XYZ file of C-alpha atoms in Angstrom:
544
model
C 128.465 108.548 120.466
C 124.738 109.093 120.987
C 125.010 107.258 124.329
C 127.739 109.547 125.709
C 126.567 112.170 128.197
C 126.427 115.578 126.412
C 128.342 117.125 129.326
C 131.221 114.730 128.620
C 131.127 115.581 124.903
C 131.269 119.306 125.723
C 134.151 118.851 128.169
C 136.143 116.799 125.665
C 135.556 119.386 122.945
C 137.032 122.041 125.260
C 140.132 119.819 125.481
C 140.369 119.385 121.726
C 138.895 115.862 121.630
C 136.259 115.791 118.891
C 134.703 113.276 116.520
C 133.339 109.841 117.339
C 136.574 107.901 116.776
C 138.702 110.306 118.831
C 136.175 110.434 121.678
C 135.799 106.655 121.781
C 139.588 106.214 121.847
C 139.917 108.723 124.698
C 137.204 107.071 126.789
C 138.135 103.475 125.975
C 139.175 101.164 128.806
C 141.737 99.660 126.422
C 142.950 102.480 124.148
C 144.982 101.584 121.075
C 146.978 104.778 120.454
C 150.610 103.670 120.352
C 153.496 104.090 117.932
C 156.273 102.085 116.332
C 159.280 102.269 118.704
C 161.646 102.299 115.713
C 160.418 105.811 114.874
C 162.476 107.045 117.824
C 165.937 108.296 116.787
C 168.784 105.785 117.210
C 166.376 103.052 118.304
C 167.477 100.599 115.621
C 171.160 101.099 116.381
C 170.476 100.983 120.115
C 168.667 97.649 119.817
C 171.531 96.246 117.735
C 174.076 97.431 120.305
C 172.261 95.740 123.204
C 171.500 92.483 121.395
C 175.110 92.201 120.222
C 176.307 92.908 123.769
C 174.013 90.210 125.149
C 175.049 87.653 122.548
C 178.705 88.574 123.056
C 178.506 88.149 126.817
C 179.349 91.787 127.568
C 178.420 93.259 130.938
C 175.735 95.969 130.808
C 175.206 98.632 133.478
C 171.888 100.516 133.611
C 172.383 104.004 135.046
C 169.233 105.705 136.344
C 167.840 108.547 138.417
C 166.763 108.471 142.077
C 163.155 109.595 141.524
C 160.134 107.352 140.839
C 160.517 107.718 137.067
C 164.165 106.678 137.228
C 163.417 103.874 139.696
C 160.698 102.380 137.483
C 162.859 102.846 134.364
C 165.737 100.924 135.935
C 163.348 98.215 137.135
C 161.741 97.783 133.691
C 165.053 97.193 131.927
C 166.627 95.181 134.760
C 163.694 92.782 134.577
C 163.454 92.665 130.782
C 167.164 92.505 129.933
C 167.819 90.358 132.995
C 165.724 87.632 131.358
C 168.151 87.711 128.408
C 171.487 87.960 130.243
C 172.897 87.535 133.729
C 175.690 89.989 133.008
C 173.719 93.059 134.002
C 173.719 95.477 136.933
C 172.362 98.916 137.745
C 173.632 102.115 139.320
C 171.620 104.956 140.845
C 173.599 107.954 142.114
C 173.099 109.414 145.583
C 170.982 112.567 145.651
C 173.206 113.894 148.422
C 176.733 112.955 147.338
C 176.436 112.910 143.546
C 173.264 114.697 142.451
C 171.209 114.145 139.316
C 172.591 112.546 136.174
C 175.878 111.054 135.056
C 179.005 111.919 136.970
C 182.608 111.091 136.210
C 183.419 109.343 139.479
C 180.481 106.962 139.025
C 181.473 106.205 135.441
C 184.997 105.267 136.525
C 183.587 103.040 139.267
C 181.186 101.350 136.829
C 184.046 100.729 134.386
C 186.310 99.342 137.109
C 183.484 96.988 138.066
C 183.679 95.429 134.607
C 180.866 97.106 132.655
C 181.415 97.265 128.916
C 178.098 98.878 127.960
C 176.615 101.899 129.731
C 172.838 102.247 129.264
C 171.208 105.313 130.821
C 167.538 105.769 131.661
C 165.826 109.084 132.479
C 169.113 111.009 132.190
C 172.195 111.642 130.060
C 171.024 113.682 127.052
C 173.305 116.628 127.797
C 176.062 114.744 129.667
C 178.608 115.356 126.926
C 181.762 115.292 129.074
C 180.694 112.232 131.072
C 179.805 110.273 127.924
C 183.185 111.187 126.413
C 184.866 109.810 129.533
C 182.916 106.540 129.268
C 183.906 106.201 125.610
C 187.535 106.995 126.394
C 187.529 104.216 129.002
C 186.312 101.832 126.312
C 182.605 101.541 127.142
C 179.856 101.636 124.533
C 177.130 104.115 125.499
C 173.393 104.206 124.835
C 171.415 107.073 126.378
C 167.645 106.847 126.813
C 166.002 109.971 128.182
C 163.028 112.310 127.856
C 164.345 115.645 129.117
C 164.651 118.743 126.933
C 167.968 119.165 125.144
C 169.059 122.792 125.423
C 172.786 122.336 126.023
C 175.504 120.372 124.233
C 174.062 116.991 123.293
C 175.884 113.818 124.308
C 177.813 112.382 121.348
C 176.520 108.818 121.393
C 173.431 106.802 120.530
C 170.644 108.894 122.057
C 167.017 107.771 122.204
C 164.970 110.789 123.245
C 161.613 111.926 121.784
C 162.612 115.549 122.455
C 165.534 115.475 120.043
C 165.117 118.175 117.392
C 165.468 115.606 114.599
C 162.909 113.245 116.171
C 159.954 112.140 114.013
C 158.219 110.166 116.718
C 154.542 111.295 116.810
C 154.433 111.886 120.591
C 157.135 113.841 122.409
C 155.876 113.648 126.000
C 156.848 110.133 127.121
C 158.259 109.827 130.638
C 161.690 108.274 131.119
C 160.025 104.953 131.921
C 157.976 105.287 128.720
C 161.177 105.597 126.677
C 162.675 102.615 128.539
C 159.535 100.630 127.730
C 159.740 101.556 124.031
C 163.332 100.262 124.023
C 162.160 96.971 125.537
C 159.313 96.843 123.021
C 161.743 97.328 120.125
C 164.026 94.545 121.417
C 161.007 92.265 121.873
C 159.984 92.822 118.252
C 163.509 92.469 116.836
C 164.238 89.311 118.830
C 160.724 87.908 118.248
C 160.064 87.487 121.959
C 156.526 86.932 123.321
C 154.555 90.138 123.992
C 154.054 88.990 127.577
C 157.748 89.769 128.096
C 156.990 93.485 127.889
C 153.288 93.731 128.763
C 153.927 92.805 132.391
C 156.164 95.900 132.665
C 153.230 98.224 131.983
C 152.456 98.413 135.709
C 155.816 100.099 136.246
C 155.285 102.338 133.213
C 151.957 103.506 134.666
C 153.488 104.225 138.075
C 156.498 106.101 136.682
C 154.485 108.074 134.117
C 151.977 109.287 136.700
C 154.735 110.043 139.218
C 156.699 112.155 136.735
C 153.679 114.391 136.017
C 153.989 114.183 132.234
C 150.820 114.874 130.193
C 148.297 112.040 130.510
C 147.367 112.329 126.864
C 147.935 110.387 123.647
C 150.256 107.392 124.059
C 150.748 108.078 127.758
C 147.029 107.415 128.298
C 147.368 104.093 126.498
C 150.361 103.060 128.592
C 148.803 104.189 131.875
C 145.344 102.700 131.282
C 146.761 99.308 130.339
C 149.240 99.600 133.209
C 146.429 100.173 135.718
C 144.833 96.925 134.517
C 148.161 95.128 135.055
C 148.435 96.557 138.585
C 144.867 95.430 139.316
C 145.744 91.903 138.152
C 148.441 91.678 140.829
C 151.314 90.192 138.806
C 154.094 92.045 140.683
C 154.555 90.846 144.283
C 156.645 93.832 145.362
C 154.139 96.394 144.101
C 151.307 94.389 145.652
C 153.147 94.501 148.967
C 153.518 98.284 148.812
C 149.871 98.795 147.829
C 148.722 96.632 150.725
C 151.249 98.223 153.086
C 149.797 101.701 152.530
C 146.175 100.491 152.734
C 145.206 100.810 149.079
C 143.270 98.266 147.003
C 144.996 97.170 143.797
C 141.752 95.953 142.178
C 140.395 99.519 142.086
C 143.674 101.470 141.902
C 143.387 104.974 140.405
C 145.906 107.451 139.043
C 145.473 109.802 142.009
C 146.257 106.952 144.417
C 149.481 106.323 142.534
C 150.303 110.047 142.509
C 149.639 110.593 146.227
C 150.333 107.115 147.604
C 152.656 104.877 145.621
C 154.835 107.581 144.028
C 155.729 109.386 147.294
C 156.824 106.087 148.834
C 159.025 105.229 145.843
C 160.434 108.753 145.841
C 161.032 108.673 149.599
C 163.808 106.103 149.166
C 165.961 108.500 147.149
C 164.885 111.550 149.168
C 165.814 110.116 152.560
C 168.295 107.291 152.031
C 168.919 105.116 148.947
C 166.718 104.738 145.849
C 167.982 101.172 145.383
C 165.606 100.042 148.139
C 162.667 100.900 145.861
C 164.205 99.038 142.900
C 164.793 95.985 145.080
C 161.148 96.042 146.153
C 159.828 96.257 142.579
C 161.986 93.327 141.446
C 161.591 91.164 144.569
C 159.461 87.988 144.746
C 160.297 86.619 148.203
C 157.553 87.626 150.732
C 159.793 88.283 153.747
C 162.139 90.534 151.815
C 159.150 92.344 150.276
C 157.749 93.058 153.748
C 161.128 94.385 154.883
C 161.449 96.686 151.836
C 157.873 97.958 152.290
C 158.568 98.699 155.959
C 161.680 100.648 154.908
C 159.768 102.722 152.339
C 156.931 103.454 154.771
C 159.499 104.530 157.371
C 161.295 106.733 154.818
C 158.015 108.343 153.825
C 157.067 109.104 157.448
C 160.477 110.701 157.876
C 159.999 112.635 154.633
C 156.640 114.003 155.816
C 158.085 115.098 159.145
C 161.070 116.844 157.535
C 158.799 118.423 154.936
C 156.392 119.857 157.546
C 159.222 121.231 159.638
C 160.917 122.826 156.609
C 157.666 124.293 155.275
C 156.889 126.011 158.584
C 160.415 127.394 158.775
C 160.254 128.782 155.219
C 156.833 130.331 155.820
C 158.235 132.150 158.859
C 161.104 133.501 156.751
C 158.718 134.685 154.030
C 156.189 136.225 156.442
C 158.912 138.077 158.358
C 161.273 139.142 155.572
C 159.973 138.430 152.058
C 156.308 139.427 152.064
C 156.780 142.010 149.306
C 158.797 139.717 147.006
C 157.171 138.755 143.734
C 159.618 135.899 143.150
C 160.330 134.028 146.374
C 163.976 133.043 146.832
C 164.192 131.527 150.303
C 167.625 130.807 151.771
C 167.824 128.473 154.760
C 170.714 126.455 156.096
C 169.026 123.466 157.662
C 166.413 122.081 155.263
C 166.952 118.430 154.337
C 167.940 118.296 150.692
C 165.572 115.425 149.996
C 162.451 117.513 150.663
C 163.538 120.843 149.167
C 161.598 120.350 145.919
C 158.377 119.404 147.696
C 158.669 122.385 150.032
C 159.283 124.744 147.104
C 156.087 123.400 145.526
C 154.081 123.969 148.708
C 155.437 127.522 148.997
C 154.424 128.177 145.396
C 150.888 126.994 146.165
C 150.526 128.907 149.417
C 151.872 132.240 148.199
C 150.765 131.867 144.556
C 154.093 132.941 143.093
C 157.269 131.204 141.884
C 159.422 129.893 144.721
C 163.033 128.737 144.930
C 164.454 127.123 148.048
C 168.218 127.630 148.371
C 170.387 125.580 150.724
C 174.158 125.199 151.308
C 175.881 122.449 149.312
C 179.603 121.923 149.810
C 181.388 125.175 149.048
C 178.410 126.581 147.150
C 174.623 126.630 147.107
C 171.945 124.376 145.662
C 168.549 125.672 144.544
C 165.267 123.931 143.796
C 162.388 125.862 142.257
C 158.704 125.458 141.379
C 156.610 127.825 139.317
C 153.052 129.013 138.800
C 151.059 128.925 135.595
C 152.248 131.647 133.236
C 155.856 131.759 134.467
C 158.114 129.430 132.453
C 160.727 128.781 135.116
C 163.273 127.157 132.835
C 163.234 130.074 130.379
C 163.457 132.660 133.176
C 166.470 130.973 134.791
C 168.088 130.083 131.470
C 168.399 133.810 130.752
C 170.676 134.064 133.814
C 172.598 130.804 133.426
C 175.934 132.613 133.830
C 175.109 132.683 137.553
C 174.965 128.885 137.797
C 177.653 126.245 137.806
C 175.027 123.623 136.965
C 171.444 124.106 135.856
C 168.498 122.139 134.456
C 164.737 121.807 134.514
C 161.560 122.569 132.611
C 158.566 124.914 132.613
C 157.325 124.160 136.112
C 160.446 123.050 137.999
C 164.192 123.568 138.045
C 167.335 122.814 139.964
C 170.753 124.452 140.017
C 174.082 124.789 141.771
C 175.787 128.173 142.139
C 178.576 130.017 143.997
C 177.396 131.671 147.227
C 178.349 135.147 146.075
C 175.863 134.983 143.183
C 172.760 134.685 145.364
C 172.079 138.458 145.815
C 172.370 138.957 142.052
C 169.969 136.094 141.392
C 167.393 137.531 143.806
C 167.621 140.933 142.134
C 167.306 139.757 138.515
C 164.417 137.399 139.283
C 162.526 140.218 140.990
C 163.092 142.361 137.875
C 161.857 139.516 135.669
C 158.665 139.207 137.701
C 158.045 142.980 137.535
C 158.220 142.720 133.750
C 155.948 139.664 133.592
C 153.406 141.377 135.858
C 153.437 144.445 133.627
C 152.569 142.152 130.718
C 149.917 140.243 132.706
C 148.647 141.990 135.868
C 146.427 138.955 136.647
C 149.396 136.587 136.990
C 148.991 136.249 140.767
C 145.195 136.232 140.852
C 144.187 133.525 138.427
C 141.936 131.685 140.886
C 140.246 128.367 140.143
C 138.489 128.301 136.806
C 135.464 126.120 136.159
C 135.066 124.179 132.915
C 131.260 124.385 132.978
C 128.325 125.669 135.034
C 125.929 123.017 136.321
C 122.567 123.019 138.015
C 122.192 120.880 141.099
C 119.912 118.383 139.363
C 122.689 117.621 136.862
C 125.002 116.321 139.593
C 124.131 112.645 139.555
C 125.895 109.356 140.145
C 125.553 108.670 136.411
C 127.463 111.887 135.632
C 130.153 111.037 138.227
C 130.669 107.597 136.673
C 130.763 109.084 133.169
C 133.348 111.667 134.276
C 135.471 108.885 135.749
C 135.898 107.492 132.234
C 137.757 110.696 131.304
C 140.566 109.551 133.596
C 143.261 108.811 134.378
C 143.528 112.428 135.498
C 146.781 114.280 135.803
C 148.956 116.736 133.911
C 147.182 118.267 130.870
C 144.104 116.168 131.686
C 142.892 117.540 135.026
C 139.671 116.465 136.668
C 136.877 118.672 135.239
C 135.776 121.503 137.533
C 132.207 122.794 137.725
C 130.510 125.900 139.063
C 127.358 125.847 141.172
C 126.002 129.395 141.386
C 123.992 131.020 144.172
C 123.725 127.997 146.461
C 122.727 128.101 150.127
C 124.682 125.993 152.603
C 122.982 123.831 155.224
C 123.605 120.741 157.350
C 127.238 121.540 158.155
C 129.098 118.573 159.709
C 132.757 119.163 160.663
C 135.044 116.145 160.262
C 138.155 114.934 162.023
C 139.956 117.787 163.746
C 137.661 120.387 162.186
C 139.817 121.061 159.124
C 137.333 119.231 156.885
C 133.580 119.600 156.590
C 130.549 118.029 154.934
C 127.462 120.048 154.079
C 124.579 120.354 151.644
C 124.339 122.872 148.826
C 120.716 123.868 148.238
C 120.744 124.880 144.584
C 118.664 127.361 142.594
C 116.756 124.590 140.813
C 115.626 123.046 144.095
C 118.110 120.173 144.059
C 120.193 119.398 147.132
C 123.815 118.312 146.597
C 126.010 116.688 149.224
C 129.389 118.438 149.373
C 132.735 117.914 151.060
C 135.514 120.456 151.628
C 138.974 119.348 152.728
C 141.572 121.270 154.765
C 139.932 124.737 154.633
C 136.898 124.477 156.923
C 138.307 126.848 159.569
C 139.618 129.317 157.002
C 136.185 129.537 155.312
C 134.077 129.250 158.462
C 132.423 132.654 158.059
C 131.028 131.978 154.575
C 130.245 128.322 155.310
C 128.015 129.315 158.237
C 126.754 132.566 156.747
C 123.282 133.218 155.398
C 124.302 134.684 152.039
C 124.204 132.505 148.886
C 127.637 131.375 147.666
C 129.200 130.098 144.447
C 130.938 126.728 144.717
C 133.650 125.449 142.388
C 134.717 121.843 142.529
C 134.577 118.359 141.058
C 131.824 115.768 140.748
C 132.969 112.509 142.346
C 131.557 109.367 143.845
C 132.240 107.571 147.093
C 132.280 103.805 147.164
C 131.840 101.738 150.313
C 131.166 98.001 150.390
C 129.945 98.046 146.805
C 127.615 101.022 147.273
C 128.232 104.305 145.469
C 126.966 107.801 146.102
C 127.681 111.077 144.355
C 129.341 114.048 146.065
C 130.613 117.493 145.057
C 134.210 118.024 146.218
C 134.534 121.764 146.815
C 137.747 123.601 145.912
C 136.604 127.229 146.143
C 133.800 129.087 147.927
C 132.952 132.626 146.815
C-alpha cells in the first residue's frame, strides 16, 4: 500500500474503500470478489429443473428483454445451454407491440411452438398472472431477474438477488449477471470445464455496464474480467461490432462500452428488432456478422436522428409552455417510442429537474421518466399508482401506461410532490458539479492519470473522480471542430501549466474562457494515447 499514490488512497477512503486488502482488491486487474451462486434463492431447484429438462429432451424457451441487458442475458444462456441441448430457442417481445416483460399472447405462442420449460432473463419477477397462465398450459417456469419486487411476486422458482428472503451478499447484479450465476451454478453441478462459462464474461461486462448498475463489489469482478475477455477477441460478432464502430478491443474501456457498444445493441430493440443484436453476438460466420453490424450501425444512426428531432421538439414545448414547471411532464404525439427514454434523460440533464415524456399508445398513453439526484422517481410515482394501468421502474427511471383522462391529474400531483420536496431541500435544483478533491497544477501528472485509471471501470456508484483547480488563468485557447469544443491551458497558482479540454460548451462559456479574470475549473484528470505515446490532460466539466 506504500506504493499507492496518496491521492488515490484519499479518494478510495471517501468511497468507503479502506485497508490494504480492500484497496488492493479494488485496484486489482484481476479481482477475486465473487460469491457462491447457490446462495441465490431457488438456484439449486432452478439448476435441477434445467438439467432434468435437458436430460429429458424437453424444449426450453428463454424469454428476455429488448435492451442490452436482456440481449446479453439471452445470448449468455443461449450459448451456454445450447452447448448442452439443441432443443432450445429464445423469445424477445417487441417494444412497440408488446412492451416490457411477459405477456399472455407471447406465452401462448411459445407454448404452441412446443416449449415445455419457460426460462426468463431480466424480467418476470412480478408477472404473476402471466406465470400462472404458463403453468396452466403445462409449462415449467424459472424466472431469473434483478428488478425490485414491489408488487405481487410470481409464484414459481424465482432467482433474484432483490428478493426479501435473499441471503446473497450482493444485491446489485444486472440481469446478465444473474443469468451468468445460473450458468455458473449449472457448470459446477454438472462438473463442466470453467471455460464453458468464462468466455461469457465479455457479454456480462457489456450488459452490466449498459444497464448502469453499480460498478462495485462483484460487478467490478465480472466487468474487469469481462474486459480482458473482450480484449482477447474470442467472440467474432462482438469483434465485428467493435471494429465496425472504430473502437479497439485490445484497449476497450467501460466508457466505450457505455457510449459505443451499448447504444448499438440497444438500437436494435429501439428501432426494429432486438433479435438482430442476439444473432450478432452468437454468430461466427464473417459475412453474416458484417450484415448484422451494418444493420446495427444503421439502426443507431436512425436512433440518433429521431432522438435529436424529438429532443428539439420537446425543448420547444418546455420553453414555450412549461418553463415554470418543477416536474416536467411533456406530452407530444409524434415522438418515436424507441427514443422516448433517452430524450427524457436529456431533458432531465438540460433542465435539471425530473422529466417524463408522454406519448399516445393505443387507446391510452405511455410515459417514460428520468429523475435527478434526490428525487426517487419510483417512490414518487408509486404513491400515485392508481393513475396507472401498468407501472414499473426504479430510483432514476420509470415507465408506465395510463388512460388519457388521467394525465391532468398526474401533472398536478407531481407538481405538488416537487413543491414539497423543494420545501424540504431548497438546493434540489442547484446541486452543481461537486469536486472530490482540490489539486494544485503540479499534482496533475501522467503518473496520477494512470493511477486514477486503475480505479476504473467507472460508472454507476463509481464515477470518475472530479477535481477542483482554483484561481487559474486561461491562455492559449484553440477552438476545435465546429467551435463547440476547445483546448486551452490553465495557468495555476503554483506556477504549473495544465493542458485542458472542454467539450460541447465552448460557445456557451466563451465570455469566461476569453476573459481576464481567474476562474475555478472542475473536471477529471485523464490521459490521451496516440501511437503508444501518452500525455496528461484535464477534462473540464465546469468553469466558475
